[in-house]
Tab-separated table of C-alpha atoms in Angstrom:
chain	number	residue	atom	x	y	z
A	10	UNK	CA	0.000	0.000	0.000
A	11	UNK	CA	2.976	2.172	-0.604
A	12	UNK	CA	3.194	2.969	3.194
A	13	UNK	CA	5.672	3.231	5.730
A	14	UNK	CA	3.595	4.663	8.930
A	15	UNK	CA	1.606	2.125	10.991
A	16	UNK	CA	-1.452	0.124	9.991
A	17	UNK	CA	-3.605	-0.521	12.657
A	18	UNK	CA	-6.249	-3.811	12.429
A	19	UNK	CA	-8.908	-3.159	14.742
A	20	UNK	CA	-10.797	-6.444	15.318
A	21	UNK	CA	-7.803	-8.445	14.595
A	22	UNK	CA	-8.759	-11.333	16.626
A	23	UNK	CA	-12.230	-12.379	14.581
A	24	UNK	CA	-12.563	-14.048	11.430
A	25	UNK	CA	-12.037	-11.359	9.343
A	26	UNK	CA	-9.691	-9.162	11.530
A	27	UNK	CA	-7.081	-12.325	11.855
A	28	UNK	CA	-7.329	-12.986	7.865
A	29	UNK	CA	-6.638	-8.949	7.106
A	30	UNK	CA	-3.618	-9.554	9.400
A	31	UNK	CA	-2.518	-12.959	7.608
A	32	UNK	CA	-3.052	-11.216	4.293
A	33	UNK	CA	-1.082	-7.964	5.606
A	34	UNK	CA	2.313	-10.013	6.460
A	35	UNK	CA	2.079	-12.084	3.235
A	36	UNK	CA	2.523	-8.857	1.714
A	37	UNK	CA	5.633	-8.301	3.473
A	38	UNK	CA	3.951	-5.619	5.733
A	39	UNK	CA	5.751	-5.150	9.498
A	40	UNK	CA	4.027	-2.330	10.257
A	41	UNK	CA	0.661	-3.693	11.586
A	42	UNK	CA	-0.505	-2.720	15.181
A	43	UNK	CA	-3.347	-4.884	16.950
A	44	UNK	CA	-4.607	-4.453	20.799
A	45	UNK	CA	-6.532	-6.958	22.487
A	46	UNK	CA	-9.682	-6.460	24.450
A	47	UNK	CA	-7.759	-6.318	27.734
A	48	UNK	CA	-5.409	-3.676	26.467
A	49	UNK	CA	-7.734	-1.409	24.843
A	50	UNK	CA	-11.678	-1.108	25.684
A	51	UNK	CA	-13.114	0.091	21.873
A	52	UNK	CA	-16.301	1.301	23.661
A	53	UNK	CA	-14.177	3.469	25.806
A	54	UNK	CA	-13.654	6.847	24.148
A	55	UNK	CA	-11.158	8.306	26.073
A	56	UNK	CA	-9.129	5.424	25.813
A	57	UNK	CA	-9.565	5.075	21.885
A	58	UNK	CA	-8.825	8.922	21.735
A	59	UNK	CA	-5.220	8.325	23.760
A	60	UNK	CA	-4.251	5.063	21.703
A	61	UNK	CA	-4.369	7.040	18.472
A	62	UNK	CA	-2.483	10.278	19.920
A	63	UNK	CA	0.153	8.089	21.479
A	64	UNK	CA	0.694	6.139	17.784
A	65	UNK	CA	1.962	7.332	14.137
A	66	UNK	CA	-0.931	5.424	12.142
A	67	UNK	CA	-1.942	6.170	9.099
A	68	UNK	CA	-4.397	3.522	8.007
A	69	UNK	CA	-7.296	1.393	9.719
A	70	UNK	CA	-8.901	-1.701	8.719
A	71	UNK	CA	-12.226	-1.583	10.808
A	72	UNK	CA	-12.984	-4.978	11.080
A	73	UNK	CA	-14.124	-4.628	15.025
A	74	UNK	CA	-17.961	-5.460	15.681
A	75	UNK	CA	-20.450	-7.525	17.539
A	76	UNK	CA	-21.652	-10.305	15.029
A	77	UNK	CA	-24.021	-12.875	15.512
A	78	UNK	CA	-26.722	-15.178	13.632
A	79	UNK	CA	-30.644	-14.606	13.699
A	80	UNK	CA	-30.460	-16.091	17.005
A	81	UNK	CA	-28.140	-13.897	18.748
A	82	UNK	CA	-29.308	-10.650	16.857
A	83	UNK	CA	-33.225	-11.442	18.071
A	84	UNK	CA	-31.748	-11.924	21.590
A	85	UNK	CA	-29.686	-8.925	22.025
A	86	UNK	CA	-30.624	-6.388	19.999
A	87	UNK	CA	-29.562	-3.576	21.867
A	88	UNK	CA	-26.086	-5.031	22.440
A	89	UNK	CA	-25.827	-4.966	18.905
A	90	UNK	CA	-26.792	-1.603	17.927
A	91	UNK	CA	-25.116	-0.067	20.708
A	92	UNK	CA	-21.774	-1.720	20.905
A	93	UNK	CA	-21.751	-1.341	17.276
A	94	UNK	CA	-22.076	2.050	16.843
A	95	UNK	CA	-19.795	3.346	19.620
A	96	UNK	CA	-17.094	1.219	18.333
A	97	UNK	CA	-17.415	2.868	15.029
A	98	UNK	CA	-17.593	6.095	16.412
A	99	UNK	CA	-15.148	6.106	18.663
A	100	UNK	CA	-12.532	4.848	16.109
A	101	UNK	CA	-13.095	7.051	13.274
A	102	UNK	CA	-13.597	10.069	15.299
A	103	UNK	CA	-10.190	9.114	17.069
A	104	UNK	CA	-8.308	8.260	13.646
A	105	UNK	CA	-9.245	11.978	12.068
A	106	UNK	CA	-8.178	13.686	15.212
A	107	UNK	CA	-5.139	12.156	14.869
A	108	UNK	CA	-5.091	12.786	11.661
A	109	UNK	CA	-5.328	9.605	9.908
A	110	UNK	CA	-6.332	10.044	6.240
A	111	UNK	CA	-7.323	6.206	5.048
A	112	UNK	CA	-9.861	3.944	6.806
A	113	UNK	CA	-11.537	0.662	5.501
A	114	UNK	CA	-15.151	0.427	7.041
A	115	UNK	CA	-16.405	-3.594	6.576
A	116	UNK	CA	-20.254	-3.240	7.018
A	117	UNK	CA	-22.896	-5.827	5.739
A	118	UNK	CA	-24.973	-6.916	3.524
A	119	UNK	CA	-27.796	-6.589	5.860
A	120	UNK	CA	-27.990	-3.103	5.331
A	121	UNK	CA	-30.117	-3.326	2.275
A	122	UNK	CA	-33.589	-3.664	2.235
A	123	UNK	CA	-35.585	-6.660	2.859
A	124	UNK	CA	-37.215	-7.280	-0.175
A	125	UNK	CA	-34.600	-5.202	-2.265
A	126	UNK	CA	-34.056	-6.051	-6.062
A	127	UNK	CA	-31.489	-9.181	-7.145
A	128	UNK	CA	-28.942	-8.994	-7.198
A	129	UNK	CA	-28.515	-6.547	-4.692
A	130	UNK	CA	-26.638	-2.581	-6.130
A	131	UNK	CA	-25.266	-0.146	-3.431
A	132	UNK	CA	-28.070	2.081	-4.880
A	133	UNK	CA	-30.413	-0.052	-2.928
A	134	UNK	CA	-29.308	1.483	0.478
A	135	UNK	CA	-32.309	3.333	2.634
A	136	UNK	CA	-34.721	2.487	-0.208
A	137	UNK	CA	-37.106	0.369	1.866
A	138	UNK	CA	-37.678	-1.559	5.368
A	139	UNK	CA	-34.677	-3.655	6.559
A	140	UNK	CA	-35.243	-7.239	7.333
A	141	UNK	CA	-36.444	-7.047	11.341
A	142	UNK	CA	-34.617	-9.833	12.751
A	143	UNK	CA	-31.042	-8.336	12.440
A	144	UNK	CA	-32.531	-4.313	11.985
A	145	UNK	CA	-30.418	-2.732	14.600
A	146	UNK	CA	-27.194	-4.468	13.814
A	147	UNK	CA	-27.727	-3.283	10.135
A	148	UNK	CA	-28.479	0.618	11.522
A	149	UNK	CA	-25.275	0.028	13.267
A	150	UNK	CA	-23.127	-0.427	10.024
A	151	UNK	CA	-25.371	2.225	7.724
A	152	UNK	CA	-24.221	4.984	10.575
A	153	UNK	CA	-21.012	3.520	9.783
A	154	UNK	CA	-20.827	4.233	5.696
A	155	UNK	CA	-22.591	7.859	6.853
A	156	UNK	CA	-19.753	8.030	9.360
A	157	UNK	CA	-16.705	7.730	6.579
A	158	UNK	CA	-19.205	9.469	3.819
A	159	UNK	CA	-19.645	12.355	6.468
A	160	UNK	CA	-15.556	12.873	7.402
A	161	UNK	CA	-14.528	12.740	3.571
A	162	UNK	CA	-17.225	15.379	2.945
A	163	UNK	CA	-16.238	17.789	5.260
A	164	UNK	CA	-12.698	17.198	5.762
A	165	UNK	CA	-11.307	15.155	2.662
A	166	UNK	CA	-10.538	12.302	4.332
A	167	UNK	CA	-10.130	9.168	2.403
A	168	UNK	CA	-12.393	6.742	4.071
A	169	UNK	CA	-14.055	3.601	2.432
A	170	UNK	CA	-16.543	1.521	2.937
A	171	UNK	CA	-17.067	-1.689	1.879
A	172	UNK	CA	-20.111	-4.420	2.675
A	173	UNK	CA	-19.480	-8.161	2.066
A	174	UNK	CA	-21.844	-10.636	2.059
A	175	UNK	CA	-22.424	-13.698	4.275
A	176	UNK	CA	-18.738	-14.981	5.414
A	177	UNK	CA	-17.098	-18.209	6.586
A	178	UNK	CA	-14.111	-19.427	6.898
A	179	UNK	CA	-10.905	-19.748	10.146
A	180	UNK	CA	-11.432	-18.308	13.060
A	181	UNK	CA	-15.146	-18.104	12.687
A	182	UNK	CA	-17.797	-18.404	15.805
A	183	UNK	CA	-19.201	-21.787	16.690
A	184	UNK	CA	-20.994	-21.207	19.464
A	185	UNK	CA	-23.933	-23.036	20.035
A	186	UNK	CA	-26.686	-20.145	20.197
A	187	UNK	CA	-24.567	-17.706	18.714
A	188	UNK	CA	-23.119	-18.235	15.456
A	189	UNK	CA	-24.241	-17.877	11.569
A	190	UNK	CA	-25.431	-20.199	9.797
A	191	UNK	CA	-22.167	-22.158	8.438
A	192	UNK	CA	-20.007	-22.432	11.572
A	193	UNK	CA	-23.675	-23.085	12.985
A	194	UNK	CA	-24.290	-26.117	11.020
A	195	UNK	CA	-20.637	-27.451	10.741
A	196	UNK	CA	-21.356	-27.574	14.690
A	197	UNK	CA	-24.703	-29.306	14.855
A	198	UNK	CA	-23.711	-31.584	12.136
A	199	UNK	CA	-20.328	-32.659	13.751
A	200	UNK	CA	-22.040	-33.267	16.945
A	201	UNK	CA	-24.454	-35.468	15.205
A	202	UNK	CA	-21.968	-37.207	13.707
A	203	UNK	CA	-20.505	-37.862	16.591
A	204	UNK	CA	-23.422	-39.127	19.064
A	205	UNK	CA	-25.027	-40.825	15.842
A	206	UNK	CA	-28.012	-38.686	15.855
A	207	UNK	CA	-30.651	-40.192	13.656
A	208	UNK	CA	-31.695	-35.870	12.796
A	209	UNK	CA	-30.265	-32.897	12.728
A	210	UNK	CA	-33.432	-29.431	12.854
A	211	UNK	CA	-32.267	-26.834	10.757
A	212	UNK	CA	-33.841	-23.398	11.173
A	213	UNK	CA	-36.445	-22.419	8.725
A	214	UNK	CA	-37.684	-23.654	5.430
A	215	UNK	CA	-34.367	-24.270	3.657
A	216	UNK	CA	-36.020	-22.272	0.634
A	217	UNK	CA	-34.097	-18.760	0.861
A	218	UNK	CA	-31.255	-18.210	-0.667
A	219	UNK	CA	-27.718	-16.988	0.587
A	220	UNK	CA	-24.404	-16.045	-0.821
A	221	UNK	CA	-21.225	-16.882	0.652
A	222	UNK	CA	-17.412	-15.874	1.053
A	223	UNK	CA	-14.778	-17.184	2.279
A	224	UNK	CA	-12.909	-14.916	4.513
A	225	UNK	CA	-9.589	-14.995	3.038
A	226	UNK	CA	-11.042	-13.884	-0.052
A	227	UNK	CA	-11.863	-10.813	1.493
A	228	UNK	CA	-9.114	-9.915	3.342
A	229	UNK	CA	-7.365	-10.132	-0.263
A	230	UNK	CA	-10.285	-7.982	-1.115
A	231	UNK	CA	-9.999	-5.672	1.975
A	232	UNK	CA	-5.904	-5.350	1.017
A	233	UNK	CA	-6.159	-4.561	-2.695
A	234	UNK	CA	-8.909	-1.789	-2.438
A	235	UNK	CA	-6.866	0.336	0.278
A	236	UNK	CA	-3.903	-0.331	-1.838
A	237	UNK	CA	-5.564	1.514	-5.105
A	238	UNK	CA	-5.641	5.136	-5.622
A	239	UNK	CA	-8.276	6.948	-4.344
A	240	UNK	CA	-8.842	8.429	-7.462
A	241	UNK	CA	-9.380	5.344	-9.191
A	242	UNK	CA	-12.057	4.052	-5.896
A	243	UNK	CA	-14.027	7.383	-6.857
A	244	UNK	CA	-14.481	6.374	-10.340
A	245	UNK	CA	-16.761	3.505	-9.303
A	246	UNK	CA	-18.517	4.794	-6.297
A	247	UNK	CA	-22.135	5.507	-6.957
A	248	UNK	CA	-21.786	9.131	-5.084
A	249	UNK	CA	-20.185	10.755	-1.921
A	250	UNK	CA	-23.146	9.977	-0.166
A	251	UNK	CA	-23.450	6.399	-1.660
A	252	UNK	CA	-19.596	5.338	-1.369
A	253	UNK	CA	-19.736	2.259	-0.166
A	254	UNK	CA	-18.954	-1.492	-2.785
A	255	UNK	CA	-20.305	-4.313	-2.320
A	256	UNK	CA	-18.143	-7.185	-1.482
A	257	UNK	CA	-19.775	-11.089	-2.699
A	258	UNK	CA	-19.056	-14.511	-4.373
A	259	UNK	CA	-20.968	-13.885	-7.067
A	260	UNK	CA	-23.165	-17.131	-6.910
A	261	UNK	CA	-26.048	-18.196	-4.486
A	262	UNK	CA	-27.179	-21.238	-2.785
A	263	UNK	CA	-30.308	-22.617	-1.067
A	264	UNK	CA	-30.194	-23.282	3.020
A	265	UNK	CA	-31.388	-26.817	1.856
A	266	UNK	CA	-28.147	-27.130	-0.662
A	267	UNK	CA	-25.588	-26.020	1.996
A	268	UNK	CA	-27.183	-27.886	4.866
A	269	UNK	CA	-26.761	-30.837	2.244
A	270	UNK	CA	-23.540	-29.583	1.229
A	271	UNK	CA	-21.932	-29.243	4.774
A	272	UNK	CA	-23.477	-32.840	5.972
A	273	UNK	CA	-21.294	-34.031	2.881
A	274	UNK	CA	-17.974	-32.101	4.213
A	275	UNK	CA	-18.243	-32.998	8.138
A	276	UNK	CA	-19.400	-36.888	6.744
A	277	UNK	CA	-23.044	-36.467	8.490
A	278	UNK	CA	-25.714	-38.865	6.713
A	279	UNK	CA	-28.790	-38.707	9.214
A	280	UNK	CA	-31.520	-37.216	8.177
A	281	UNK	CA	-31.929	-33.088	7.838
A	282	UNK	CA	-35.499	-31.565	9.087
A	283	UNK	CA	-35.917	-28.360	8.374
A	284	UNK	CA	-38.169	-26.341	10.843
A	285	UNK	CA	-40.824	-24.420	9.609
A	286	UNK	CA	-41.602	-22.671	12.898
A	287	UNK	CA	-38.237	-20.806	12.806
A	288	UNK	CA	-37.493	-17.321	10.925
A	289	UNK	CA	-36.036	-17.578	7.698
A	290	UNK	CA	-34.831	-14.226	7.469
A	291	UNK	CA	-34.720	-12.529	3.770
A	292	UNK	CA	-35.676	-14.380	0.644
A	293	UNK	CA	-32.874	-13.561	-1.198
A	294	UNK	CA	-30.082	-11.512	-1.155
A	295	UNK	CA	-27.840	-11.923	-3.337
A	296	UNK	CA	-25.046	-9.252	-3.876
A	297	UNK	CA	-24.588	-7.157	-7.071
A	298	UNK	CA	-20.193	-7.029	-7.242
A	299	UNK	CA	-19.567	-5.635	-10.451
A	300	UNK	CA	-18.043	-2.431	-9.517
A	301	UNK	CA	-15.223	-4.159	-7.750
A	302	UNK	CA	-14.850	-6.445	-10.607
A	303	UNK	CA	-14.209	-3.564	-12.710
A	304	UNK	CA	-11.612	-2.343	-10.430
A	305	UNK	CA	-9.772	-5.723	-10.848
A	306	UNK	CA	-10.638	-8.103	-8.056
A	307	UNK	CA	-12.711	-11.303	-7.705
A	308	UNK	CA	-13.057	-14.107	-5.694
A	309	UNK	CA	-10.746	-17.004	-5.677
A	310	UNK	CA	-11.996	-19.740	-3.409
A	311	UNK	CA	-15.211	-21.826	-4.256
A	312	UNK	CA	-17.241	-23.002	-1.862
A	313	UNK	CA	-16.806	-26.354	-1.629
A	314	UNK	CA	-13.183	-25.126	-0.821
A	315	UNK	CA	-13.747	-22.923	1.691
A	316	UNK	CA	-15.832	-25.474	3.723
A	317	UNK	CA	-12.883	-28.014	3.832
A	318	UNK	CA	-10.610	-25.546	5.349
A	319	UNK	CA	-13.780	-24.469	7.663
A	320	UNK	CA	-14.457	-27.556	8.892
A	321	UNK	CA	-10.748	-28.652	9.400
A	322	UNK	CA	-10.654	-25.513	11.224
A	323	UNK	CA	-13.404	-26.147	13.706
A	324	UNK	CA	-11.695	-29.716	14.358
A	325	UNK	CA	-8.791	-27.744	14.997
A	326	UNK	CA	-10.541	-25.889	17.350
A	327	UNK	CA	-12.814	-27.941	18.886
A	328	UNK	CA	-11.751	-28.722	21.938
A	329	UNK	CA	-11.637	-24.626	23.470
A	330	UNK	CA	-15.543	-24.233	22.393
A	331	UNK	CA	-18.015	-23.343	24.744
């Protein structure tokens, strides 16, 4: 990225935080500062304030943020809105006082409509009701792009947004209650496995439709678009108030298909009941990536791929789960 101050990861011990930082030292980069929870509270402000002032950084991957499946988002919602937007805040408000010029922003899909049109353009932000089960996470991240749009209006900065679609891959949650829907299943299918369950209840109807990327995809994808001019990023934003680019695989798949898919993967062959009395969530959403295509980037890991290396990962893991 043509940069010799610091590059700080915020979030660098999730799924997507830990494959930014992978990514970043493939690339040869030393430079890369990370802070655990127990050295640095993101929710505190004072303390965010002091860690920037007391650092020479110069670029941020935001990748810190409470995540969670339907589950966890219909339990806690105001965990999710709030923790999510103070982290935001706090960071980017610290980075431009200290005068940090770049920022990535990772949002979500989930900030699009419901019912939007397929596949899914960044045009289709705040054009109708977001899907209610996961609402105030999704707030969360659209005061995020408004956040970024907001500083580069008024001050120049050069801070970009960008909102992947569903993700996978190491270091992802498997919690029991907790996680999305592929570490979720890899979980409850293992398990099965292992006990010789004759079932395994999958929420919903298995009709809708998801799209899905492995993380390490888009940490390559996080990498490349801070390393491009921001000239050439402008060309292919919609607007500076629509400046965000969608992040996706490209390809869709049924709930039924994966649930199929994954059974295949962990070696599960019970049978899968789908249950009808639990939320399905959106119908489809499906993510429109063409603008980052034309900027030179695209997926390299299929899906079948990816959840090889996620299951071997959860084995790998298995025994520190709660």
């Amino acid at each position: 990225m043509n940069d010799s101050g610091q590059i700080y990861v915020a979030g660098h011990k999730g799924m997507v935080g830990s494959a930014i930082v992978r990514r970043l030292q493939s690339q040869g980069y030393g430079n890369i500062i990370t802070c655990d929870k127990s050295e640095l509270n993101l929710k505190d402000q004072v303390a965010v304030q002091h860690f920037f002032e007391q650092r020479e950084i110069t670029q941020v991957f935001l990748a810190a943020a409470k995540v969670g499946g339907i589950h966890a988002n219909n339990i806690y919602p105001a965990d999710f809105i709030y923790d999510n937007l103070i982290i935001e805040c706090n960071i980017i408000n610290a980075a431009h006082s200290a005068n940090v010029n770049k920022i990535l922003f990772l949002g979500s899909s989930c900030i699009y409509p419901k019912l939007s049109e397929q596949p899914i353009t960044e045009e289709a932000l705040l054009t109708g009701a977001l899907e209610p089960t996961n609402e105030p996470y999704a707030i969360a991240k659209i005061a995020g792009i408004k956040l970024c749009e907001s500083y580069n209006r008024q001050f120049g900065r050069d801070y970009r947004s960008i909102m992947p679609t569903n993700l996978y891959g190491p270091g992802d949650n498997y919690h029991k209650d907790e996680s999305h829907v592929i570490p979720g299943l890899i979980r409850r299918f293992h398990e099965a496995k292992e006990c010789d369950a004759g079932s395994v209840a999958v929420w919903g109807s298995g009709k809708v439709y998801r799209e899905f990327l492995f993380s390490e995809d888009l940490a390559d994808a996080c990498c490349y678009l801070m390393s491009i001019p921001k000239e050439k990023y402008m060309e292919k934003i919609v607007s500076p108030m629509c400046s965000h680019l969608n992040v996706g695989y490209g390809e869709d798949i049924t709930i039924k298909d994966l649930a199929l898919e994954i059974a295949r993967v962990v070696g599960y062959e019970g049978e899968i009941v789908f249950d009808k009395s639990k939320p399905d969530g959106t119908p489809k959403k499906l993510l429109d990536s063409s603008r980052l295509k034309e900027l030179g980037w695209s997926p390299s890991t299929s899906l079948a791929e990816g959840l090889v290396v996620a299951y071997q990962d959860f084995l790998n893991n298995y025994d520190k789960l709660s």
